[in-house]
PDB file of C-alpha atoms (C1' of nucleotides) in Angstrom:
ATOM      1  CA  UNK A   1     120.473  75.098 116.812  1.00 52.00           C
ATOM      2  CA  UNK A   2     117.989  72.687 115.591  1.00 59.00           C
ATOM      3  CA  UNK A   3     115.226  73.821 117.154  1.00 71.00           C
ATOM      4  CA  UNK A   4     114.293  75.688 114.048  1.00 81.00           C
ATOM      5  CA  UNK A   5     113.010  71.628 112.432  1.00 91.00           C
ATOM      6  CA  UNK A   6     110.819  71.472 115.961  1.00 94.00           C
ATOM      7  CA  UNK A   7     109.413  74.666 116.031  1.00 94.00           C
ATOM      8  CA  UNK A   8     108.611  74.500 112.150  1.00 94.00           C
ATOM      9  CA  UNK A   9     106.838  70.738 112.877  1.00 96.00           C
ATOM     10  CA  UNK A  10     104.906  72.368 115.790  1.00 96.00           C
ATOM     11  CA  UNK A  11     103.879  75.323 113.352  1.00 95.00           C
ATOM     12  CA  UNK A  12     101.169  73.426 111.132  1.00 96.00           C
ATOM     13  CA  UNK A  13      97.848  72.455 113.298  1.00 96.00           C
ATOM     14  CA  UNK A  14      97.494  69.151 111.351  1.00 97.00           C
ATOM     15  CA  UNK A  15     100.884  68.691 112.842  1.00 97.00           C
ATOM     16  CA  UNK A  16     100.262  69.083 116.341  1.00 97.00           C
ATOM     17  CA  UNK A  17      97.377  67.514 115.860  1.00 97.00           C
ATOM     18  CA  UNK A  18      98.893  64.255 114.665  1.00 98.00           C
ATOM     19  CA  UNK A  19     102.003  64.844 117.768  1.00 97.00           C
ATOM     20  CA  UNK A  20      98.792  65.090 120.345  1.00 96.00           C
ATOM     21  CA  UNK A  21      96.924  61.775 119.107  1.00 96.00           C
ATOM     22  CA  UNK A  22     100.740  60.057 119.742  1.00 96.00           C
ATOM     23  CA  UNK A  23     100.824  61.319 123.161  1.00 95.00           C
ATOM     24  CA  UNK A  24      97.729  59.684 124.101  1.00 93.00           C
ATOM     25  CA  UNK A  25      99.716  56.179 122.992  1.00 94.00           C
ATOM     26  CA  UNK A  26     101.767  54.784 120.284  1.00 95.00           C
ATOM     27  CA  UNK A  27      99.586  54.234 116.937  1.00 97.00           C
ATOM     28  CA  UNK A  28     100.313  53.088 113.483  1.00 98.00           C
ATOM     29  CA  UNK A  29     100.070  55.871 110.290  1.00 98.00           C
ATOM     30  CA  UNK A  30      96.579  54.107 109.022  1.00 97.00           C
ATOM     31  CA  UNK A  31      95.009  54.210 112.460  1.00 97.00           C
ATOM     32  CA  UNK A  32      96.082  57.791 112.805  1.00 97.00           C
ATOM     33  CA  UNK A  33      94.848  58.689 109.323  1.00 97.00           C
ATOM     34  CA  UNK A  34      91.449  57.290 110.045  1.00 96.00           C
ATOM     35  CA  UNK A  35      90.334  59.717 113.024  1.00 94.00           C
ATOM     36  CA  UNK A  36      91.914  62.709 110.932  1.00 96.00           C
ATOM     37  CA  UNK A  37      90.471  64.713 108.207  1.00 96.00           C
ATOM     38  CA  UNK A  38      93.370  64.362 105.924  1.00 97.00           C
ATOM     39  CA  UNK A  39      94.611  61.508 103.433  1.00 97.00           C
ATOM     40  CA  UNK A  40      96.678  59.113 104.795  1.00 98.00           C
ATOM     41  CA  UNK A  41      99.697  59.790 102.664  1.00 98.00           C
ATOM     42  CA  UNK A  42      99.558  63.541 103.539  1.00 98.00           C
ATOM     43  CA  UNK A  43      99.715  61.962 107.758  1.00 98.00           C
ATOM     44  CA  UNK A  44     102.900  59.381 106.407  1.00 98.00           C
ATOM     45  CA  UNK A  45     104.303  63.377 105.320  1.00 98.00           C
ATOM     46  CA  UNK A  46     103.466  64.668 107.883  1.00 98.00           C
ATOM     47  CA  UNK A  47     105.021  61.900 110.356  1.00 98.00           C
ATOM     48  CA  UNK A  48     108.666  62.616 108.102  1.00 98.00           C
ATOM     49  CA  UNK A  49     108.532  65.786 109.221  1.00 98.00           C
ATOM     50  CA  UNK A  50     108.207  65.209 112.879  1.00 98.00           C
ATOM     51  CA  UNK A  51     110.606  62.211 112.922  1.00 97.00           C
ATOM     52  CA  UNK A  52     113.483  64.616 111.513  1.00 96.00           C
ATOM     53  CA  UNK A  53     112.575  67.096 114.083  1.00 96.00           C
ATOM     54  CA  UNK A  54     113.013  64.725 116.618  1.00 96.00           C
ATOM     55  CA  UNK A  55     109.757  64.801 117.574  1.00 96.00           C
ATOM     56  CA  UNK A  56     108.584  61.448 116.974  1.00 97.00           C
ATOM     57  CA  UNK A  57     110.076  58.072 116.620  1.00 96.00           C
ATOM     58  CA  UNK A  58     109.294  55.049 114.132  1.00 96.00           C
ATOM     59  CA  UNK A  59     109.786  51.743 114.670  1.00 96.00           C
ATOM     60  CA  UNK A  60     108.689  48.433 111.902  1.00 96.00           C
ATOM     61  CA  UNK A  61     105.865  45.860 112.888  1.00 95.00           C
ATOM     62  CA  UNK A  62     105.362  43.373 110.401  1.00 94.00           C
ATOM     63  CA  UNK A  63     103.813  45.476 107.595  1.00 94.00           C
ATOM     64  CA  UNK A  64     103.109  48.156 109.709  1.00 97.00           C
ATOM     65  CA  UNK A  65     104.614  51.050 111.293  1.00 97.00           C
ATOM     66  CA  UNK A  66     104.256  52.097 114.832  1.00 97.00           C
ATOM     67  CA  UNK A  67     104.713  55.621 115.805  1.00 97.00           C
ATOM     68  CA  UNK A  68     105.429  57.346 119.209  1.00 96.00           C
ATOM     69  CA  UNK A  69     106.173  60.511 120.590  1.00 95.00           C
ATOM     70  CA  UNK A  70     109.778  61.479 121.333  1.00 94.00           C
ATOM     71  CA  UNK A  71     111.004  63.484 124.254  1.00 93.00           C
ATOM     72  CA  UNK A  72     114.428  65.043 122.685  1.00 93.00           C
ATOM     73  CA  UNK A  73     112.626  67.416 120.363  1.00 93.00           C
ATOM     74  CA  UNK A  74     110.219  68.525 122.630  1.00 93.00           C
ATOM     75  CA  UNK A  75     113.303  69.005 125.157  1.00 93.00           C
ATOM     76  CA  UNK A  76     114.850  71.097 122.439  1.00 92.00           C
ATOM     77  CA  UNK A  77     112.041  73.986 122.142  1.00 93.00           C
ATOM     78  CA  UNK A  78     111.569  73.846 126.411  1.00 93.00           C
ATOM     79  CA  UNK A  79     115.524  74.347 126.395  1.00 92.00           C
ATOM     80  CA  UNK A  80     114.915  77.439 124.185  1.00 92.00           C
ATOM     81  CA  UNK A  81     112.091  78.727 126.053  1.00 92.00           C
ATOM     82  CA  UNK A  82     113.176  78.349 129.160  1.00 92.00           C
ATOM     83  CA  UNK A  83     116.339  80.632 128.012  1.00 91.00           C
ATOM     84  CA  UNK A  84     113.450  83.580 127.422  1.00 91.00           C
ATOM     85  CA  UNK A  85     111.566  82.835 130.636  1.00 90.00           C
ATOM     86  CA  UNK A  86     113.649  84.841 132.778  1.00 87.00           C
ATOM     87  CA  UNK A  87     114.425  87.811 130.782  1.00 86.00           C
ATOM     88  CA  UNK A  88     110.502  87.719 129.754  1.00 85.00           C
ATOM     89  CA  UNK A  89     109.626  87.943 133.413  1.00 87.00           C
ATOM     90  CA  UNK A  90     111.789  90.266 134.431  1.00 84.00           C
ATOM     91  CA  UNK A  91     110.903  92.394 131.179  1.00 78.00           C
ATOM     92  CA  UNK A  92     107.792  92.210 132.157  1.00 78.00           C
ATOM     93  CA  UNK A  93     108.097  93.594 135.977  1.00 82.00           C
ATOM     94  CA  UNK A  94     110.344  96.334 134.973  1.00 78.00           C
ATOM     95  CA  UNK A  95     107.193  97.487 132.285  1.00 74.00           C
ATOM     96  CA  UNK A  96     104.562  97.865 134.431  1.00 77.00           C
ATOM     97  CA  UNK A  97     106.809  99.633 136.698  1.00 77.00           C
ATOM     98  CA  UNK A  98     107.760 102.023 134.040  1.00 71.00           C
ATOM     99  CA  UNK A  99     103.989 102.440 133.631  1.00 67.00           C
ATOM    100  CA  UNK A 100     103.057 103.292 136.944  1.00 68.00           C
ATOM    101  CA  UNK A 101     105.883 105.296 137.418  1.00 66.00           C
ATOM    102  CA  UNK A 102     105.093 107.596 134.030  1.00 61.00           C
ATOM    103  CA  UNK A 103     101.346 107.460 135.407  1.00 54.00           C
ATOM    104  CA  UNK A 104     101.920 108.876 138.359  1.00 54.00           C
ATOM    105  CA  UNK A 105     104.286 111.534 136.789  1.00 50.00           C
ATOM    106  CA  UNK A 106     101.120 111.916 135.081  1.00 49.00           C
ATOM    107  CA  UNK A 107      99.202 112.492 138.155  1.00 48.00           C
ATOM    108  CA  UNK A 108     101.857 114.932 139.632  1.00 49.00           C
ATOM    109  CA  UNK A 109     102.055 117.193 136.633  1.00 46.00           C
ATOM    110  CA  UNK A 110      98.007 117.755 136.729  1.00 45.00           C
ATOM    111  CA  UNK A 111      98.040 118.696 140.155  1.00 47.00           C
TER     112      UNK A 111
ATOM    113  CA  UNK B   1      93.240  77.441 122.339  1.00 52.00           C
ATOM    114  CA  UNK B   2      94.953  80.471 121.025  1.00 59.00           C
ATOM    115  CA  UNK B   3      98.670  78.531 121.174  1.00 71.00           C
ATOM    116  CA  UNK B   4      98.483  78.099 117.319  1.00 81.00           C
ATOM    117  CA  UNK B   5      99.030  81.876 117.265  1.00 92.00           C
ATOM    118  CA  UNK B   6     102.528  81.630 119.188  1.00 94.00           C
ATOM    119  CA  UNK B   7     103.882  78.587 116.962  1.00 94.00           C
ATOM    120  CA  UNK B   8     103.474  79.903 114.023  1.00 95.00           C
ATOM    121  CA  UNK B   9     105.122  83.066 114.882  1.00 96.00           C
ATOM    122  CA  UNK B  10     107.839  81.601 116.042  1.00 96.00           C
ATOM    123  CA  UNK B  11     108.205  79.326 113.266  1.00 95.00           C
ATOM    124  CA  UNK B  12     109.625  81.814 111.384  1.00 96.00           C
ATOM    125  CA  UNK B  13     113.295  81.761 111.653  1.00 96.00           C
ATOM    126  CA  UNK B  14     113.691  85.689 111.224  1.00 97.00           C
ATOM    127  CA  UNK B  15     111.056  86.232 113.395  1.00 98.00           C
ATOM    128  CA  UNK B  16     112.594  84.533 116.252  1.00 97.00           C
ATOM    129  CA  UNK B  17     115.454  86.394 115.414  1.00 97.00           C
ATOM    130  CA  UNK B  18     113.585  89.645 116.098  1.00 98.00           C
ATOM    131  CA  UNK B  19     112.005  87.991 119.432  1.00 97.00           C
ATOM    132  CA  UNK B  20     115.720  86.713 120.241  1.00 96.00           C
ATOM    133  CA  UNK B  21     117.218  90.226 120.128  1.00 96.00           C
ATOM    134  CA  UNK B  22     114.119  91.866 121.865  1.00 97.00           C
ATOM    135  CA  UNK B  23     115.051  89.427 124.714  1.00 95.00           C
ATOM    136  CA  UNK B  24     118.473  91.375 125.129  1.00 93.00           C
ATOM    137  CA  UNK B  25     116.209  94.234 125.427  1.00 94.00           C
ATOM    138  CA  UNK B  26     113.337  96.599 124.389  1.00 96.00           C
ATOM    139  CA  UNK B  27     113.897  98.333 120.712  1.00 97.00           C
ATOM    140  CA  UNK B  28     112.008 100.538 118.122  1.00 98.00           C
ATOM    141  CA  UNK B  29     111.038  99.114 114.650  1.00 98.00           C
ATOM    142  CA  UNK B  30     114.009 100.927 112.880  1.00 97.00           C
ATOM    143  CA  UNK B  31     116.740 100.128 115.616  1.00 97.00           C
ATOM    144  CA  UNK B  32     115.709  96.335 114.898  1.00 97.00           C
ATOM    145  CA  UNK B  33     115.951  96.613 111.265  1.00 97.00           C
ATOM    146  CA  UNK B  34     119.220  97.931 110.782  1.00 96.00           C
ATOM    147  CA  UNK B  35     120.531  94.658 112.284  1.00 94.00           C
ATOM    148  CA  UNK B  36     118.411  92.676 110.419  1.00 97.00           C
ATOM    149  CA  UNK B  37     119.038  91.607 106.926  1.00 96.00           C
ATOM    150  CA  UNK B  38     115.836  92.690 105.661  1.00 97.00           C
ATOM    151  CA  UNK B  39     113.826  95.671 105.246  1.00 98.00           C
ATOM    152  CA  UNK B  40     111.902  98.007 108.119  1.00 98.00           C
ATOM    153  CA  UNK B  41     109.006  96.728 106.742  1.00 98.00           C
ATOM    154  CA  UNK B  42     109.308  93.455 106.432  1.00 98.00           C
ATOM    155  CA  UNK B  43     110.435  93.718 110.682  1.00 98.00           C
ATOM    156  CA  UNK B  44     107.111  95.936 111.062  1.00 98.00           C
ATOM    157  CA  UNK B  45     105.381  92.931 109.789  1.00 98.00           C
ATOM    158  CA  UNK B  46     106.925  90.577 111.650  1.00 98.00           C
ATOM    159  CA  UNK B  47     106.103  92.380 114.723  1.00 98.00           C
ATOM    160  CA  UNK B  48     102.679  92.661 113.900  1.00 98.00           C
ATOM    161  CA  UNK B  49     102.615  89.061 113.755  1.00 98.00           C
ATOM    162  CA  UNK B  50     104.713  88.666 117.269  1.00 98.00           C
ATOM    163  CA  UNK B  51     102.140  91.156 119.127  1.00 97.00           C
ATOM    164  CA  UNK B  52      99.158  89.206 117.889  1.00 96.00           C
ATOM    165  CA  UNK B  53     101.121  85.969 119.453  1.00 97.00           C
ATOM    166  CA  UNK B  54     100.956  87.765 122.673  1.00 96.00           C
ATOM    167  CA  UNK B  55     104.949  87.398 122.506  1.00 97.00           C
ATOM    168  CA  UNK B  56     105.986  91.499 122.735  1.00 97.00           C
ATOM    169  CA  UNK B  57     104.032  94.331 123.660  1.00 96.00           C
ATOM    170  CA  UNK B  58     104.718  97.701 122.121  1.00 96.00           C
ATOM    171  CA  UNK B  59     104.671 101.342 123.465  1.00 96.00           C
ATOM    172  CA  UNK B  60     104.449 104.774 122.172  1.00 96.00           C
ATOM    173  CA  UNK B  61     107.951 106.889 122.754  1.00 96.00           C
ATOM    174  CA  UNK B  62     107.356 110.120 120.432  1.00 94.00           C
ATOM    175  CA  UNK B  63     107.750 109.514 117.169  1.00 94.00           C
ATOM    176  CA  UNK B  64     109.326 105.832 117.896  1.00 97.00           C
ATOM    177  CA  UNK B  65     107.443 102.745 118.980  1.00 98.00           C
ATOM    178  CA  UNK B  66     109.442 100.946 121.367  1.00 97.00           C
ATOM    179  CA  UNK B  67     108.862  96.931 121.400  1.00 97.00           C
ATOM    180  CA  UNK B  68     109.908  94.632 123.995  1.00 96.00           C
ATOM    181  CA  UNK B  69     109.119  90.727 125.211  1.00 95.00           C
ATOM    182  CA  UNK B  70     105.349  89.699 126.549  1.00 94.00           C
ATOM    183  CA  UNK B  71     105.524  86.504 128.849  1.00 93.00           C
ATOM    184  CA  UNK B  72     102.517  85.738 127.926  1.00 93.00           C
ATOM    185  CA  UNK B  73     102.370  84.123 124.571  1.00 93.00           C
ATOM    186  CA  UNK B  74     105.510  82.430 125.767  1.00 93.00           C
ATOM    187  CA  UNK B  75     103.500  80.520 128.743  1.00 93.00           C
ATOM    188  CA  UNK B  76     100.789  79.107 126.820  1.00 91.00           C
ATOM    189  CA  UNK B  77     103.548  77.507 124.652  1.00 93.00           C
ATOM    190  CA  UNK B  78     105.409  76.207 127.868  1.00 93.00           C
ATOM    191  CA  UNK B  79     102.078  75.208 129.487  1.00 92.00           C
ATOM    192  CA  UNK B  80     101.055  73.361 125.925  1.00 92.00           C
ATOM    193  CA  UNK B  81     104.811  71.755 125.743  1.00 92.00           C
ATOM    194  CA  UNK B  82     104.286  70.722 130.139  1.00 92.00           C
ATOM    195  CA  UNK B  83     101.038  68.737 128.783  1.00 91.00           C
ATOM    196  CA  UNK B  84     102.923  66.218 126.931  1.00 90.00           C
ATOM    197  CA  UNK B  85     106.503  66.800 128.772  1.00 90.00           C
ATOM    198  CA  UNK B  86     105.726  63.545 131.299  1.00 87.00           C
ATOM    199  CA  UNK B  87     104.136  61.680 129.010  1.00 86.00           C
ATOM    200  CA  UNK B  88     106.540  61.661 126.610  1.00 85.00           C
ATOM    201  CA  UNK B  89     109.160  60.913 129.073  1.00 87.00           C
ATOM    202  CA  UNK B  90     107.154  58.047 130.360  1.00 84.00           C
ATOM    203  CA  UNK B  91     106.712  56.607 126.845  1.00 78.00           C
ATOM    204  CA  UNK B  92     110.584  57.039 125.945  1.00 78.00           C
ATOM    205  CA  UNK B  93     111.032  54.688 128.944  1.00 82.00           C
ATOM    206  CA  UNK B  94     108.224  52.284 127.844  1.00 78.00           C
ATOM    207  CA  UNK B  95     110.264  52.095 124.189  1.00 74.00           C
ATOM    208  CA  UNK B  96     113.544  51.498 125.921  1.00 76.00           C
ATOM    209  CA  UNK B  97     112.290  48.656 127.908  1.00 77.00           C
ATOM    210  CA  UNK B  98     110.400  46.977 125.067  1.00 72.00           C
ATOM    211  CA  UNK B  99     113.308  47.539 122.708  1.00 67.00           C
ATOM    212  CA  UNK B 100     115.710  45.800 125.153  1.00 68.00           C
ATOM    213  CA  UNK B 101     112.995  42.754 125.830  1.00 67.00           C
ATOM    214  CA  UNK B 102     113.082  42.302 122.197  1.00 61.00           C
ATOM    215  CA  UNK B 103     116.729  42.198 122.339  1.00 54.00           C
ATOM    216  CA  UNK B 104     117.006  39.285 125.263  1.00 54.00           C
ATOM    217  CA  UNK B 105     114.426  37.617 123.343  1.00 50.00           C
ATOM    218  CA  UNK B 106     116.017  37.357 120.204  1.00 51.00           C
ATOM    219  CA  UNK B 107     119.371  36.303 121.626  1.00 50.00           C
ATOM    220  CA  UNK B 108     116.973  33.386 123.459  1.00 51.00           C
ATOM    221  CA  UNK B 109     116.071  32.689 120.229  1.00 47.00           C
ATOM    222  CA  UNK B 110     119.313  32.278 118.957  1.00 45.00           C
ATOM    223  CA  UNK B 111     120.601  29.598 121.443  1.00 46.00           C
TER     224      UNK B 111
ATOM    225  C1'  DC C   1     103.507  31.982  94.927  1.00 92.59           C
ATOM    226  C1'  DA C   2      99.393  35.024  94.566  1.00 92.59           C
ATOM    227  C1'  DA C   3      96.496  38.293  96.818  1.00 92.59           C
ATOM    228  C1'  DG C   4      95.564  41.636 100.175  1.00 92.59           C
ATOM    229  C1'  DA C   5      97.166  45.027 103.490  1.00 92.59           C
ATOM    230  C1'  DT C   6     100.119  48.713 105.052  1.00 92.59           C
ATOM    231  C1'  DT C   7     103.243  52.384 104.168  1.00 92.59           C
ATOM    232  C1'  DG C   8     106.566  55.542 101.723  1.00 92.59           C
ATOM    233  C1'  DT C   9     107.276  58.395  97.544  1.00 92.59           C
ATOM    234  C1'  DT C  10     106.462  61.249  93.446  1.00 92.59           C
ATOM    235  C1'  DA C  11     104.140  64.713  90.585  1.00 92.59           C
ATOM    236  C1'  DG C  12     101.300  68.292  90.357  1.00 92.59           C
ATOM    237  C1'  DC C  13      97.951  71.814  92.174  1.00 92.59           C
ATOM    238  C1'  DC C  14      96.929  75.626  94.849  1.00 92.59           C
ATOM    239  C1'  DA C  15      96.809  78.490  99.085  1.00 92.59           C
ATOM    240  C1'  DT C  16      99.658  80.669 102.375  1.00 92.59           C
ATOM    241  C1'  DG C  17     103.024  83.878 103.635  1.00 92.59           C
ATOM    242  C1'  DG C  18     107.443  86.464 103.614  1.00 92.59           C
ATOM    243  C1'  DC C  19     109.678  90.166 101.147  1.00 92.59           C
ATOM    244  C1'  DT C  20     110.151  94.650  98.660  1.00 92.59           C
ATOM    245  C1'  DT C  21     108.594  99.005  96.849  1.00 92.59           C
ATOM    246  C1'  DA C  22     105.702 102.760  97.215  1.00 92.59           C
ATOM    247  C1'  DC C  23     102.636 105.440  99.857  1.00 92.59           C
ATOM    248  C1'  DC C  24     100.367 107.652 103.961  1.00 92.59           C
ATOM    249  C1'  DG C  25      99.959 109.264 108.762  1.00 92.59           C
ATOM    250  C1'  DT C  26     102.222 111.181 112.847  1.00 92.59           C
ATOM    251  C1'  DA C  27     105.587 113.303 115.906  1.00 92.59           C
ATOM    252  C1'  DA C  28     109.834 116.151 116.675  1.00 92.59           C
ATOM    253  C1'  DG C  29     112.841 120.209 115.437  1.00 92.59           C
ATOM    254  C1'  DC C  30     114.259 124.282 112.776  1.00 92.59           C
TER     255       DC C  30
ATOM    256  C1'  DG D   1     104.009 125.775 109.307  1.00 92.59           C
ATOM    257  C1'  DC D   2     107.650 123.028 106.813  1.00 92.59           C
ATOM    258  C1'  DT D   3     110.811 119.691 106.762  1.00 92.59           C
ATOM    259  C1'  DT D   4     112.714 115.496 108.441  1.00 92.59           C
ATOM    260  C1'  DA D   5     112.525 111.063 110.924  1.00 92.59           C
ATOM    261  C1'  DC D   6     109.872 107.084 112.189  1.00 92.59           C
ATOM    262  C1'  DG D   7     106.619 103.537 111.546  1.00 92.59           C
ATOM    263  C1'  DG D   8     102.329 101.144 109.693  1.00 92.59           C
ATOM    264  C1'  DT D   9      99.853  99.623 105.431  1.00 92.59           C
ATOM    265  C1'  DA D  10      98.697  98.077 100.561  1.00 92.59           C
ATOM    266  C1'  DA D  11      99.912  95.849  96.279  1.00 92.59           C
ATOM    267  C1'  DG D  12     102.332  92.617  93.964  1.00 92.59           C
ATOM    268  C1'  DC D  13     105.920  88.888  93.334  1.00 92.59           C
ATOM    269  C1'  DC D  14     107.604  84.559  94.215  1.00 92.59           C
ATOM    270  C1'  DA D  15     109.059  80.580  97.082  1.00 92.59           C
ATOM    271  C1'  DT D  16     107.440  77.396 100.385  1.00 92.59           C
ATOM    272  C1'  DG D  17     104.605  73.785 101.770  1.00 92.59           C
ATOM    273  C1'  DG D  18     100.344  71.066 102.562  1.00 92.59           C
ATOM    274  C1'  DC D  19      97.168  68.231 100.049  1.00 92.59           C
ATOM    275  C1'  DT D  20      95.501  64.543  96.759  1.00 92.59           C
ATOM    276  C1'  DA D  21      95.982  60.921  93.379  1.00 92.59           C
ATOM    277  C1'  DA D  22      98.758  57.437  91.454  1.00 92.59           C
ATOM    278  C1'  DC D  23     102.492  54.347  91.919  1.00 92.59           C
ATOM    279  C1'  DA D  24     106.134  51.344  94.080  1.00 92.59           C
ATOM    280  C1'  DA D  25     107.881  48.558  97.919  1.00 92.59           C
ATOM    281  C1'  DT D  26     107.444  45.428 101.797  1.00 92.59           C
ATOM    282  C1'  DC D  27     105.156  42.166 104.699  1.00 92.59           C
ATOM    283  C1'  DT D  28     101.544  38.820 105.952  1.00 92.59           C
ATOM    284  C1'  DT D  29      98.352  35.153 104.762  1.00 92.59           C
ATOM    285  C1'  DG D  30      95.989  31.617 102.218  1.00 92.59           C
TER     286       DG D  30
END
DNA sequence: CAAGATTGTTAGCCATGGCTTACCGTAAGC
DNA sequence: GCTTACGGTAAGCCATGGCTAACAATCTTG
């Protein structure tokens, strides 16, 4: 149950931010920094957090480091969604027909 | 744009505790709390929070309020994940290749 | 080897938010 | 109508965490 690390990277909008500007390509943490409105140590943070939720991965060039998104974290919250989608669903249905049903009792008892 | 809502409500470990156990079925505030290990209050909050995600819905039942899953707030985050789903995939592959090129390469290098 | 570039880390500041206690409003039952 | 149960809200406390500035480490380049 790791999930917790992705959902808690996901949670901060400079976050998903940063995870959205990696999904349009791989990027290094200065090149990021520049188009964001933050420091660049607070994106290097920032980029820790998502790489221990599994989120993003790092890899060395030269004196630079290249960033990239990573499909097991984001596999981790869909697996935990998709646990909810079913049950929501059905949750759902069965509410609105409880609703009709108690407006139409509704109906009946005023006639 | 309103998915910020739904991560940061379920960023909250004992709030996706409440959702979790709301998925096993609707509940009132006090039913929820006395499996929780913190206060009625502290749940009421929490659902608060949840509703305003668009991730339960809640219903008058005398003097109980009866709360139970929304598949709403639970689509845009599945709809937000979907966006970056493929191309995430697509760039795991990418890595993989260019990780094992720079493999081959090296060991060319070393003959 | 020296200088510049790129990045991670630490210390400290401050806002956010989760929790409890106390209080108030509302609905059910005697 | 009074009491009891249920739930939302306000105030206050305290931990968490995001941010910046300063520093240290590593790599490239002349």
């Amino acid at each position: 149950m790791a999930n917790n690390l992705a959902f808690a990277a996901l949670s901060d909008p400079t976050r998903r931010e940063v995870f959205e500007r990696l999904a349009a390509g791989p990027s290094a943490v200065g090149d990021l920094a520049r188009g964001l409105p933050v420091s660049r140590p607070a994106v290097s943070q920032h980029l820790k957090v998502l790489k221990e939720a599994g989120l993003v991965t790092d890899r060395p060039d030269g004196a630079r480091r290249v960033y990239q998104i990573d499909p097991q974290g984001l596999g981790q919250i869909r697996a935990w969604l998709d646990r909810f989608w079913d049950v929501a669903l059905d949750a759902f249905k069965a509410e609105v027909e409880r609703s009709e049903a108690a407006s139409i009792k509704s109906d009946e008892d005023r006639t």
